[in-house]
Amino acid sequence: MNGGGTSPQPPYGHMSARGVTVAGQQVPVLVAGGSLVGLSTSLLLATAGVPHLLIERHRGTAVHPRAASFHQRTMEIFRTLGVQAAVEAAAEREFVQNGAIVSVPSLSSDQVTYFFRNFNEGVEQLSPTARLFITQIGLEPLLRDTAQERGATHRYATELVDFEQDDDGVTAVMRSRDGGAEETVRSDYLVAADGAHSLVRERSGIEMTGRGAFARCVTIYFRADMRDLIGERNLSVVYVNHPELLGFFRFSFAGDAGFLAVFSTIEADGSRDTHVAEDLTPERCVDLVRKALGRPDLAVDVDNVQRWSAEASWAPRFQDRRVFLAGDAAHVMPPTGGFGGNTGVADAHNLAWKLALVANGTAGAALLDTYDAERRPVAGLTVEQAYTRYVLRVDPSLPRDDLAAPLDDASIELGPIYRSGAVLGPDEDDGAPLVDPRLPGGRPGTRAPHLPVDRDGAPASVLDVLGDGFVLLAGPTGQPWCDAAASAAADLGMPLTAYRVAPDGTLVDAGSSFPETFGTGADGAVLVRPDGVIGWRVTAAAENPREEVERAMRRLLFR
Ligand SMILES: Cc1cc2nc3c(=O)[nH]c(=O)nc-3n(C[C@H](O)[C@H](O)[C@H](O)COP(=O)(O)OP(=O)(O)OC[C@H]3O[C@@H](n4cnc5c(N)ncnc54)[C@H](O)[C@@H]3O)c2cc1C
């Protein structure tokens, strides 16, 4: 069965022919895969009140640490979802935060090159959140439990084995790992968060494009007493540029365990072996860890070895009608930069509100097409930036003729520009790939910038009023925009809150910074989408604000 074509048969006909039990379940959204991106999607959907079913092949959440560096944008999403404090508390139990990212020939060497002196160096003022280190082992249970508390249904040890879509929905076949008959579930939409080897992507006939795989790597999880090697240093990520191997370390809180990811080894003649994952013995693992630590005699116990590919690829389509690819199912990048999981959470964030508004009839179905238009170019850019960092930090021998120039990390994390029908941008597009979040913002298609305000007498960020429906933010003399927006939204049944942001506004901007930070001037306003992205901006008063704002709202909702 191929999910890519319209079935000529009734949805269940073909499945019954395979002897499948027709469970007759019906959900608006089915999420395939319940790791970082599937669980983020589930939490976002549950918070937006969208009933859904998530199925995950494994019996529980992540057992390997994998992603650990989470960027400010991801933390802003968690803040909007009300889990920032819980994530920070869990992170504190795992890592001393705000460590350095360095490169060394081995951990015992005193030649240290700093990529970051501390992880939040220079970005502290850009967000009410901080970049943070937490493993997927620590994070995923939190996302799972909160999503379930908010009404999500999750089925573990359950595998998606097949699906097909027709004009009205998707029929998926799933199977419990504990046996029993296959079951079907019918959904309006399917979100594929099933990872780099996505069955959904493959069945949809979507082949990855990009640079492909360039190394077969391993992550070696080990225990060793490294306290004297680490000393008083707070090290988040330690790249190892050893004469015999290239990789990176992350260490446990206590300095008694960690992992070494090995990208490649270097032979005596200087050639690189990029197939470390093949023929790897336990003794070889211990040897690699000792070399990278610079301690040939240290006692090292290897707990586990995980094999993975360093790859820079993305799907040429993130959507196949009712099916959406998110996370590693849509893009795979090397871990240099720590972008992979963050990009996946951003996919989920972009998609969830669109599914919610289309599912409840507030927006037209064409809003969903903007997911691919917005996320694919940003993901492609991020994959290339991860590749550039891989070439510059790890393997200069890789092809570099068409290497993208390295862009600033904060701009990659906070400054993507979306271009689609759900962004009413300026007529002239300068084609910029990113905006610099340190500069004044408010450009349609970009994240609403952080601005400290007082809300109900307490210090807050302007970002704290975003996330629950649309928000209109108006300058000090922009009250007519607030009134017009409230009236138009009521007529359209669009969820919206309007604020005047001024020293005497409903959001108190004591420093009168809003007009410049958001580029509205005193009389203008921005209409912010539920994902915190500016959908529309006006920079002056209008003769008929009601008409103008309604026109913008209809366009953003595809109505
Ligand atoms: C060594 C290393 C370090 C990294 N560090 C970082 C970092 O610091 N920061 C960062 O942002 N990213 C990092 N990454 C990348 C990050 O780990 C991935 O991008 C992220 O885990 C992708 O999440 P995902 O949910 O899309 O896919 P996955 O984590 O692959 O999850 C897919 C899930 O789908 C399930 N599944 C698959 N097929 C089916 C099916 N048919 N039915 C049901 N379930 C199915 C799988 O069991 C799995 O649980 C790192 C990666 C590596 C290898």
Coordinates of C-alpha atoms and ligand atoms in Angstrom, one line a residue:
M1 CA 0.0 0.0 0.0
N2 CA 1.3 3.4 -0.9
G3 CA 0.4 6.4 1.2
G4 CA 1.2 8.7 -1.8
G5 CA -1.7 8.0 -4.0
T6 CA -5.5 8.4 -3.7
S7 CA -7.0 5.0 -3.0
P8 CA -9.7 4.0 -5.5
Q9 CA -11.3 1.8 -2.8
P10 CA -13.2 2.7 0.4
P11 CA -10.7 3.4 3.1
Y12 CA -11.0 0.2 5.0
G13 CA -11.5 -2.2 2.0
H14 CA -7.9 -2.9 1.2
M15 CA -7.0 -3.3 4.9
S16 CA -9.7 -5.8 5.6
A17 CA -8.4 -7.9 2.6
R18 CA -5.1 -8.2 4.6
G19 CA -7.0 -9.7 7.6
V20 CA -6.7 -6.5 9.7
T21 CA -9.0 -6.0 12.6
V22 CA -10.9 -2.8 11.9
A23 CA -10.9 -1.2 15.3
G24 CA -12.9 1.8 13.9
Q25 CA -10.9 4.3 15.9
Q26 CA -11.2 7.9 14.6
V27 CA -9.0 10.7 15.7
P28 CA -8.3 14.1 14.2
V29 CA -4.5 13.6 14.3
L30 CA -2.3 10.5 14.4
V31 CA 1.3 11.0 15.5
A32 CA 3.7 8.3 14.5
G33 CA 6.8 8.2 16.7
G34 CA 7.0 9.3 20.3
S35 CA 10.5 10.5 20.9
L36 CA 11.5 14.2 21.1
V37 CA 9.5 15.5 18.2
G38 CA 6.5 13.2 18.5
L39 CA 6.1 14.1 22.2
S40 CA 6.6 17.8 21.5
T41 CA 3.8 17.6 18.8
S42 CA 1.6 15.8 21.2
L43 CA 2.1 18.3 24.0
L44 CA 1.4 21.2 21.6
L45 CA -1.7 19.5 20.2
A46 CA -3.0 18.6 23.7
T47 CA -2.4 22.2 24.9
A48 CA -4.4 23.4 21.9
G49 CA -7.2 21.0 22.7
V50 CA -6.7 18.8 19.7
P51 CA -7.6 15.1 20.4
H52 CA -4.9 12.8 18.9
L53 CA -3.3 9.5 19.2
L54 CA 0.5 9.0 19.4
I55 CA 2.0 5.6 18.7
E56 CA 5.6 4.7 19.6
R57 CA 7.4 1.4 18.7
H58 CA 9.5 1.4 21.9
R59 CA 8.1 0.6 25.3
G60 CA 8.9 4.0 26.8
T61 CA 10.8 7.3 26.3
A62 CA 14.4 7.7 25.3
V63 CA 17.0 5.4 26.8
H64 CA 20.0 7.2 25.2
P65 CA 20.8 10.8 26.1
R66 CA 21.3 12.0 22.4
A67 CA 20.2 15.6 22.1
A68 CA 21.2 17.7 25.0
S69 CA 21.7 21.3 23.9
F70 CA 18.4 23.1 23.7
H71 CA 18.3 26.5 22.3
Q72 CA 16.4 29.6 23.4
R73 CA 13.7 29.3 20.8
T74 CA 13.0 25.7 22.0
M75 CA 12.9 27.0 25.6
E76 CA 10.6 29.8 24.6
I77 CA 8.2 27.1 23.2
F78 CA 8.5 25.2 26.4
R79 CA 7.8 28.4 28.3
T80 CA 4.7 29.0 26.3
L81 CA 3.6 25.5 27.1
G82 CA 4.1 26.1 30.8
V83 CA 6.9 23.6 31.3
Q84 CA 9.9 25.9 31.3
A85 CA 10.4 25.6 35.1
A86 CA 10.0 21.9 35.1
V87 CA 12.5 21.4 32.3
E88 CA 15.0 23.7 34.0
A89 CA 14.6 21.8 37.3
A90 CA 15.2 18.5 35.5
A91 CA 18.2 19.9 33.6
E92 CA 19.8 21.1 36.9
R93 CA 19.7 17.5 38.1
E94 CA 21.7 16.4 35.0
F95 CA 24.2 19.1 34.2
V96 CA 25.9 22.2 35.7
Q97 CA 24.4 24.6 33.2
N98 CA 26.0 27.2 31.1
G99 CA 29.3 25.4 30.5
A100 CA 31.9 26.0 27.8
I101 CA 32.0 24.4 24.3
V102 CA 35.7 23.7 23.5
S103 CA 38.0 21.8 21.3
V104 CA 41.0 19.9 22.7
P105 CA 43.6 17.3 21.3
S106 CA 42.6 15.2 24.4
L107 CA 40.9 16.0 27.7
S108 CA 44.2 16.0 29.6
S109 CA 45.8 18.5 27.2
D110 CA 46.1 22.1 28.2
Q111 CA 45.6 23.4 24.6
V112 CA 42.0 24.5 24.7
T113 CA 40.2 26.3 21.9
Y114 CA 36.9 27.9 22.9
F115 CA 33.8 28.0 20.7
F116 CA 31.8 29.4 23.6
R117 CA 33.2 30.5 26.9
N118 CA 29.8 29.8 28.3
F119 CA 26.8 28.5 26.5
N120 CA 24.7 31.7 26.9
E121 CA 27.6 34.1 26.1
G122 CA 26.1 37.2 24.4
V123 CA 22.5 36.0 24.2
E124 CA 21.3 36.7 27.7
Q125 CA 19.3 39.7 26.7
L126 CA 17.6 38.2 23.7
S127 CA 15.0 36.0 25.4
P128 CA 13.4 35.4 28.8
T129 CA 14.9 31.9 28.5
A130 CA 18.4 30.6 28.4
R131 CA 20.0 27.9 26.3
L132 CA 20.1 24.8 28.4
F133 CA 21.5 21.2 28.6
I134 CA 19.1 18.4 29.3
T135 CA 19.2 14.9 27.8
Q136 CA 16.3 13.3 26.0
I137 CA 16.2 10.8 28.9
G138 CA 15.5 13.7 31.3
L139 CA 13.2 15.7 28.9
E140 CA 11.0 13.2 27.2
P141 CA 9.1 11.9 30.4
L142 CA 8.3 15.4 31.2
L143 CA 6.8 16.1 27.8
R144 CA 5.0 12.8 27.9
D145 CA 3.4 13.2 31.3
T146 CA 2.3 16.8 30.7
A147 CA 0.8 15.9 27.3
Q148 CA -1.1 13.0 28.9
E149 CA -2.3 15.2 31.8
R150 CA -3.7 17.5 29.1
G151 CA -5.6 14.7 27.4
A152 CA -3.2 13.1 25.0
T153 CA -3.5 9.4 24.3
H154 CA -0.2 7.6 23.8
R155 CA 0.3 4.0 22.9
Y156 CA 3.8 2.5 23.5
A157 CA 5.1 -0.7 22.1
T158 CA 2.9 0.0 19.1
E159 CA 4.2 0.2 15.6
L160 CA 2.8 1.9 12.5
V161 CA 3.1 -0.7 9.8
D162 CA 1.2 0.8 7.0
F163 CA -1.1 3.6 6.0
E164 CA -3.0 5.0 3.0
Q165 CA -4.7 8.3 2.5
D166 CA -7.7 9.4 0.5
D167 CA -9.4 12.7 0.0
D168 CA -11.1 12.6 3.4
G169 CA -8.4 11.2 5.7
V170 CA -5.7 8.7 6.5
T171 CA -6.2 5.1 7.4
A172 CA -3.2 3.7 9.4
V173 CA -2.5 0.1 10.3
M174 CA -0.7 -0.4 13.7
R175 CA 0.5 -3.5 15.5
S176 CA 1.3 -4.1 19.1
R177 CA 4.7 -5.5 19.8
D178 CA 3.1 -7.8 22.3
G179 CA 1.1 -9.6 19.6
G180 CA -2.5 -9.6 18.8
A181 CA -4.3 -8.6 15.6
E182 CA -3.3 -5.5 13.6
E183 CA -5.7 -2.6 14.2
T184 CA -6.6 0.4 12.1
V185 CA -7.1 4.0 13.0
R186 CA -8.6 6.6 10.9
S187 CA -7.4 10.2 11.2
D188 CA -7.8 13.5 9.4
Y189 CA -4.0 14.0 9.4
L190 CA -0.9 12.0 10.1
V191 CA 2.2 13.6 11.5
A192 CA 5.3 11.5 10.8
A193 CA 7.7 12.0 13.7
D194 CA 9.2 8.5 13.1
G195 CA 12.8 9.5 12.8
A196 CA 15.6 9.4 10.2
H197 CA 14.4 6.0 8.8
S198 CA 10.8 7.2 8.5
L199 CA 8.5 4.5 7.2
V200 CA 5.9 7.3 6.5
R201 CA 8.4 9.2 4.3
E202 CA 9.5 6.1 2.5
R203 CA 5.9 5.0 1.8
S204 CA 5.0 8.5 0.6
G205 CA 7.7 8.1 -2.0
I206 CA 9.7 11.1 -0.7
E207 CA 13.5 10.6 -1.2
M208 CA 15.9 12.7 0.8
T209 CA 18.0 15.3 -1.0
G210 CA 21.2 17.0 0.1
R211 CA 24.7 15.7 0.8
G212 CA 23.8 12.3 2.2
A213 CA 25.8 10.4 4.7
F214 CA 29.5 11.1 5.1
A215 CA 30.5 9.1 8.2
R216 CA 29.3 6.0 10.1
C217 CA 29.7 7.1 13.6
V218 CA 29.4 5.7 17.1
T219 CA 28.4 7.0 20.5
I220 CA 30.2 5.1 23.3
Y221 CA 28.5 5.4 26.7
F222 CA 31.1 4.8 29.4
R223 CA 31.9 5.1 33.1
A224 CA 35.3 6.3 34.3
D225 CA 36.6 8.6 37.1
M226 CA 37.4 11.8 35.2
R227 CA 37.1 14.2 38.1
D228 CA 40.7 15.1 38.2
L229 CA 40.8 15.6 34.4
I230 CA 37.8 17.9 34.4
G231 CA 38.8 19.7 37.6
E232 CA 36.8 22.8 38.3
R233 CA 36.0 23.4 34.6
N234 CA 32.4 23.6 33.5
L235 CA 32.5 21.9 30.1
S236 CA 29.2 21.3 28.2
V237 CA 30.7 19.9 25.0
V238 CA 34.3 18.9 24.4
Y239 CA 35.3 18.4 20.8
V240 CA 38.3 16.1 20.5
N241 CA 40.7 16.7 17.7
H242 CA 43.1 13.9 18.5
P243 CA 45.8 12.8 16.1
E244 CA 44.0 9.4 15.9
L245 CA 40.3 10.3 16.2
L246 CA 37.7 13.0 15.9
G247 CA 34.7 13.3 18.1
F248 CA 33.1 14.9 21.1
F249 CA 32.5 14.2 24.8
R250 CA 29.7 15.1 27.1
F251 CA 30.1 14.3 30.8
S252 CA 27.8 13.5 33.7
F253 CA 27.2 15.9 36.5
A254 CA 29.5 13.9 38.8
G255 CA 32.3 13.5 36.2
D256 CA 32.1 9.7 36.6
A257 CA 30.4 8.9 33.3
G258 CA 29.7 10.3 29.9
F259 CA 29.7 9.6 26.2
L260 CA 32.2 9.9 23.5
A261 CA 30.8 10.3 20.0
V262 CA 33.4 9.3 17.4
F263 CA 33.0 10.7 13.9
S264 CA 36.1 9.2 12.4
T265 CA 39.5 7.8 13.2
I266 CA 42.8 8.7 11.6
E267 CA 45.2 6.1 10.3
A268 CA 49.0 6.1 10.6
D269 CA 49.3 7.4 7.0
G270 CA 47.0 10.3 7.8
S271 CA 43.9 8.9 5.9
R272 CA 40.5 9.0 7.7
D273 CA 38.4 6.0 8.4
T274 CA 34.8 7.3 8.3
H275 CA 33.3 3.8 9.1
V276 CA 34.1 3.7 12.8
A277 CA 30.8 2.0 13.5
E278 CA 31.8 -1.1 11.6
D279 CA 33.8 -3.9 13.2
L280 CA 33.9 -2.2 16.5
T281 CA 35.0 -4.4 19.5
P282 CA 34.6 -3.5 23.2
E283 CA 38.4 -3.3 23.5
R284 CA 38.5 -0.8 20.6
C285 CA 35.8 1.3 22.4
V286 CA 37.9 1.4 25.6
D287 CA 41.0 2.3 23.5
L288 CA 39.2 5.2 21.8
V289 CA 37.9 6.6 25.1
R290 CA 41.3 6.4 26.7
K291 CA 42.9 8.2 23.8
A292 CA 40.4 11.0 23.8
L293 CA 40.8 11.4 27.5
G294 CA 44.6 11.3 27.1
R295 CA 44.9 8.6 29.8
P296 CA 46.0 5.3 28.4
D297 CA 45.8 3.6 31.8
L298 CA 42.4 4.8 33.1
A299 CA 39.8 2.2 34.1
V300 CA 37.0 2.6 31.6
D301 CA 33.7 0.5 31.5
V302 CA 31.7 0.7 28.3
D303 CA 27.9 0.5 29.0
N304 CA 26.5 0.8 25.5
V305 CA 27.4 1.7 21.9
Q306 CA 25.0 3.4 19.6
R307 CA 25.7 3.6 15.8
W308 CA 24.4 6.4 13.7
S309 CA 25.3 8.3 10.5
A310 CA 26.6 11.8 10.1
E311 CA 24.4 13.0 7.3
A312 CA 23.2 16.3 5.9
S313 CA 19.9 15.7 4.1
W314 CA 16.4 16.9 4.0
A315 CA 13.1 15.9 2.3
P316 CA 12.2 17.8 -0.8
R317 CA 8.6 17.9 0.4
F318 CA 7.6 18.1 4.1
Q319 CA 3.9 17.4 3.1
D320 CA 2.1 14.8 1.1
R321 CA -1.5 16.0 1.2
R322 CA -2.7 14.9 4.7
V323 CA 0.7 13.6 5.8
F324 CA 3.3 15.9 7.4
L325 CA 7.0 15.0 8.0
A326 CA 8.6 16.5 11.2
G327 CA 11.9 16.2 12.9
D328 CA 14.5 13.7 11.7
A329 CA 11.8 12.2 9.4
A330 CA 12.1 15.5 7.5
H331 CA 15.8 16.5 7.9
V332 CA 18.9 14.9 9.2
M333 CA 22.0 16.8 10.2
P334 CA 25.3 16.2 12.0
P335 CA 25.2 17.1 15.7
T336 CA 27.7 19.9 15.2
G337 CA 25.8 23.0 16.4
G338 CA 23.2 21.0 18.3
F339 CA 20.5 21.9 15.8
G340 CA 18.8 18.6 15.0
G341 CA 16.3 18.2 17.8
N342 CA 15.7 21.9 18.1
T343 CA 14.8 22.1 14.5
G344 CA 12.4 19.2 15.0
V345 CA 10.7 21.0 17.9
A346 CA 10.3 24.1 15.7
D347 CA 8.6 21.9 13.1
A348 CA 6.1 20.7 15.6
H349 CA 5.5 24.2 16.8
N350 CA 4.9 25.5 13.3
L351 CA 2.5 22.6 12.5
A352 CA 0.5 22.2 15.7
W353 CA -1.4 25.5 15.7
K354 CA -2.2 25.1 12.0
L355 CA -3.7 21.6 12.6
A356 CA -5.6 23.0 15.5
L357 CA -7.2 25.9 13.6
V358 CA -8.0 23.8 10.5
A359 CA -9.4 20.9 12.6
N360 CA -11.8 23.1 14.5
G361 CA -12.8 25.0 11.3
T362 CA -11.4 28.4 12.2
A363 CA -8.9 28.3 9.3
G364 CA -9.1 27.0 5.7
A365 CA -7.3 23.8 4.9
A366 CA -4.8 25.7 2.7
L367 CA -3.2 27.0 5.9
L368 CA -1.6 23.6 6.2
D369 CA 0.3 24.0 3.0
T370 CA 2.3 26.8 4.6
Y371 CA 4.0 24.2 6.8
D372 CA 6.2 23.0 4.0
A373 CA 6.6 26.5 2.6
E374 CA 7.9 27.8 5.9
R375 CA 9.8 25.0 7.5
R376 CA 11.6 23.4 4.5
P377 CA 13.8 26.3 3.6
V378 CA 14.7 27.0 7.2
A379 CA 15.5 23.3 7.8
G380 CA 17.6 23.2 4.6
L381 CA 19.5 26.2 5.8
T382 CA 20.1 24.7 9.2
V383 CA 21.2 21.4 7.8
E384 CA 23.8 23.3 5.7
Q385 CA 25.0 25.2 8.7
A386 CA 25.4 22.0 10.7
Y387 CA 27.4 20.6 7.7
T388 CA 29.6 23.8 7.6
R389 CA 30.3 23.4 11.3
Y390 CA 31.2 19.7 10.7
V391 CA 33.6 20.6 8.0
L392 CA 35.2 23.4 10.0
R393 CA 35.3 21.7 13.3
V394 CA 35.7 18.0 12.5
D395 CA 36.6 17.0 9.0
P396 CA 38.2 19.6 6.7
S397 CA 38.8 16.9 4.1
L398 CA 35.0 16.9 3.1
P399 CA 33.9 18.7 0.0
R400 CA 33.9 22.4 0.7
D401 CA 33.6 24.2 -2.7
D402 CA 30.0 25.0 -2.1
L403 CA 30.3 25.3 1.7
A404 CA 27.8 27.8 3.1
A405 CA 29.5 30.6 5.1
P406 CA 29.0 30.0 8.8
L407 CA 26.2 32.1 10.1
D408 CA 25.8 33.4 13.7
D409 CA 24.3 30.8 16.0
A410 CA 21.8 33.2 17.7
S411 CA 20.5 34.2 14.3
I412 CA 20.0 30.6 13.3
E413 CA 18.2 29.9 16.6
L414 CA 16.1 33.0 16.8
G415 CA 16.1 34.6 13.4
P416 CA 14.5 32.4 10.8
I417 CA 12.3 34.2 8.3
Y418 CA 9.2 32.4 7.1
R419 CA 7.8 33.2 3.7
S420 CA 4.3 31.8 2.8
G421 CA 0.7 32.8 2.5
A422 CA 0.5 32.9 6.3
V423 CA 2.9 35.8 6.3
L424 CA 1.8 39.2 5.0
G425 CA 5.2 40.5 4.3
P426 CA 6.5 43.6 2.7
D427 CA 5.9 43.7 -1.1
E428 CA 9.7 43.9 -1.6
D429 CA 11.5 40.9 -0.2
D430 CA 15.2 41.4 0.4
G431 CA 15.8 37.6 0.3
A432 CA 17.7 37.7 3.6
P433 CA 18.1 34.1 5.1
L434 CA 17.9 35.2 8.7
V435 CA 17.4 38.3 10.9
D436 CA 19.8 39.2 13.6
P437 CA 17.8 39.0 16.9
R438 CA 20.1 41.7 18.4
L439 CA 18.6 44.3 16.0
P440 CA 15.2 45.8 16.1
G441 CA 12.6 43.2 14.9
G442 CA 8.9 42.9 14.0
R443 CA 9.5 41.8 10.4
P444 CA 6.6 39.7 9.2
G445 CA 7.6 36.1 9.1
T446 CA 10.0 36.3 12.1
R447 CA 9.7 35.5 15.8
A448 CA 8.2 38.3 17.8
P449 CA 11.2 39.7 19.7
H450 CA 11.5 39.6 23.5
L451 CA 10.6 42.8 25.3
P452 CA 10.5 43.1 29.1
V453 CA 7.0 44.4 30.2
D454 CA 4.9 44.5 33.3
R455 CA 1.8 42.4 33.1
D456 CA -0.8 42.6 35.8
G457 CA 1.8 44.3 38.0
A458 CA 4.4 41.6 37.6
P459 CA 7.5 41.6 35.4
A460 CA 7.1 39.5 32.3
S461 CA 8.1 39.2 28.7
V462 CA 5.9 40.3 25.9
L463 CA 6.3 36.7 24.7
D464 CA 4.3 35.6 27.7
V465 CA 1.0 36.8 26.2
L466 CA 1.6 34.8 22.9
G467 CA 0.8 31.3 22.1
D468 CA -2.9 31.1 23.0
G469 CA -4.6 32.2 19.7
F470 CA -3.6 35.3 17.8
V471 CA -2.4 38.4 19.6
L472 CA -2.5 42.0 18.3
L473 CA 0.2 44.2 19.9
A474 CA -0.3 47.9 19.2
G475 CA 1.9 50.9 19.9
P476 CA 1.1 53.7 22.5
T477 CA -1.4 55.5 20.2
G478 CA -2.5 52.3 18.4
Q479 CA -5.7 51.7 20.4
P480 CA -7.9 51.9 17.3
W481 CA -6.0 48.7 16.0
C482 CA -6.9 46.9 19.3
D483 CA -10.6 47.8 19.0
A484 CA -10.7 47.0 15.3
A485 CA -8.9 43.6 15.9
A486 CA -11.2 42.6 18.8
S487 CA -14.3 43.4 16.7
A488 CA -13.1 41.6 13.5
A489 CA -11.9 38.6 15.5
A490 CA -15.2 38.2 17.2
D491 CA -17.0 38.3 13.8
L492 CA -14.6 35.7 12.4
G493 CA -14.6 33.4 15.4
M494 CA -10.9 33.9 15.6
P495 CA -9.2 33.5 19.0
L496 CA -7.5 36.8 19.6
T497 CA -6.3 39.1 22.4
A498 CA -5.3 42.7 21.8
Y499 CA -2.9 44.8 23.9
R500 CA -1.6 48.3 23.7
V501 CA 2.0 48.2 24.7
A502 CA 3.0 51.5 26.3
P503 CA 4.0 53.0 29.6
D504 CA 0.3 53.3 30.4
G505 CA -0.8 50.3 28.3
T506 CA -2.4 47.0 29.0
L507 CA 1.1 45.7 28.8
V508 CA 3.3 48.2 30.6
D509 CA 6.4 49.1 28.5
A510 CA 8.1 51.4 31.0
G511 CA 11.0 52.2 28.6
S512 CA 8.7 53.0 25.6
S513 CA 10.8 50.5 23.6
F514 CA 7.9 48.7 21.8
P515 CA 7.6 51.0 18.7
E516 CA 11.2 50.5 17.8
T517 CA 11.7 46.9 18.9
F518 CA 8.7 45.8 16.8
G519 CA 9.1 48.5 14.1
T520 CA 5.5 49.7 14.4
G521 CA 6.0 53.3 15.4
A522 CA 3.7 54.7 17.9
D523 CA 0.5 54.3 15.8
G524 CA 1.1 50.9 14.3
A525 CA 0.6 47.3 15.4
V526 CA 1.6 43.7 14.7
L527 CA -0.7 40.7 14.4
V528 CA 1.2 37.7 16.0
R529 CA 0.3 34.1 15.1
P530 CA -0.2 31.4 17.7
D531 CA 3.4 30.3 17.1
G532 CA 4.8 33.7 18.1
V533 CA 5.6 34.7 14.5
I534 CA 4.6 38.1 13.2
G535 CA 1.9 37.5 10.6
W536 CA 1.2 41.1 9.7
R537 CA 2.5 44.6 10.6
V538 CA 1.2 48.1 10.1
T539 CA 3.4 51.1 10.8
A540 CA 0.8 53.9 10.9
A541 CA -2.8 54.7 11.8
A542 CA -5.4 53.9 9.1
E543 CA -8.6 55.6 8.1
N544 CA -10.5 52.3 8.4
P545 CA -8.6 50.0 10.7
R546 CA -11.5 47.6 11.0
E547 CA -11.5 46.9 7.3
E548 CA -7.7 46.5 7.1
V549 CA -7.3 44.2 10.0
E550 CA -10.2 42.0 8.9
R551 CA -8.6 41.7 5.5
A552 CA -5.3 40.7 7.1
M553 CA -7.0 38.1 9.4
R554 CA -9.0 36.5 6.5
R555 CA -5.8 36.1 4.5
L556 CA -3.9 34.6 7.5
L557 CA -6.7 32.2 8.1
F558 CA -7.2 31.4 4.4
R559 CA -10.8 32.4 4.5
Ligands
LIG1 C1 25.3 12.0 19.3 C2 24.2 12.9 19.0 C3 24.1 14.1 19.7 C4 23.0 15.0 19.4 N1 23.0 16.2 20.1 C5 22.0 17.0 19.8 C6 21.8 18.2 20.5 O1 22.6 18.5 21.4 N2 20.8 19.1 20.2 C7 19.9 18.8 19.3 O2 19.0 19.6 19.0 N3 20.0 17.6 18.6 C8 21.0 16.7 18.8 N4 21.0 15.6 18.1 C9 20.0 15.2 17.2 C10 18.7 14.7 17.9 O3 19.0 13.6 18.7 C11 17.7 14.3 16.9 O4 17.5 15.3 15.9 C12 16.3 14.1 17.5 O5 16.4 13.0 18.5 C13 15.2 13.7 16.5 O6 14.1 13.4 17.2 P1 12.8 12.8 16.4 O7 11.8 12.6 17.4 O8 12.6 13.5 15.1 O9 13.4 11.4 15.9 P2 13.9 10.1 16.8 O10 14.5 10.5 18.0 O11 14.6 9.2 15.9 O12 12.5 9.4 17.2 C14 11.7 8.7 16.3 C15 10.8 7.8 17.1 O13 9.9 7.2 16.2 C16 9.8 5.8 16.6 N5 9.3 5.1 15.4 C17 10.0 4.9 14.2 N6 9.3 4.2 13.4 C18 8.1 3.9 14.0 C19 7.0 3.2 13.6 N7 6.9 2.7 12.4 N8 5.9 3.1 14.4 C20 6.0 3.7 15.7 N9 7.1 4.4 16.1 C21 8.1 4.5 15.3 C22 11.1 5.4 17.1 O14 11.1 4.3 17.9 C23 11.6 6.7 17.8 O15 11.3 6.7 19.1 C24 22.1 14.7 18.4 C25 22.1 13.4 17.7 C26 23.2 12.6 18.0 C27 23.3 11.3 17.3

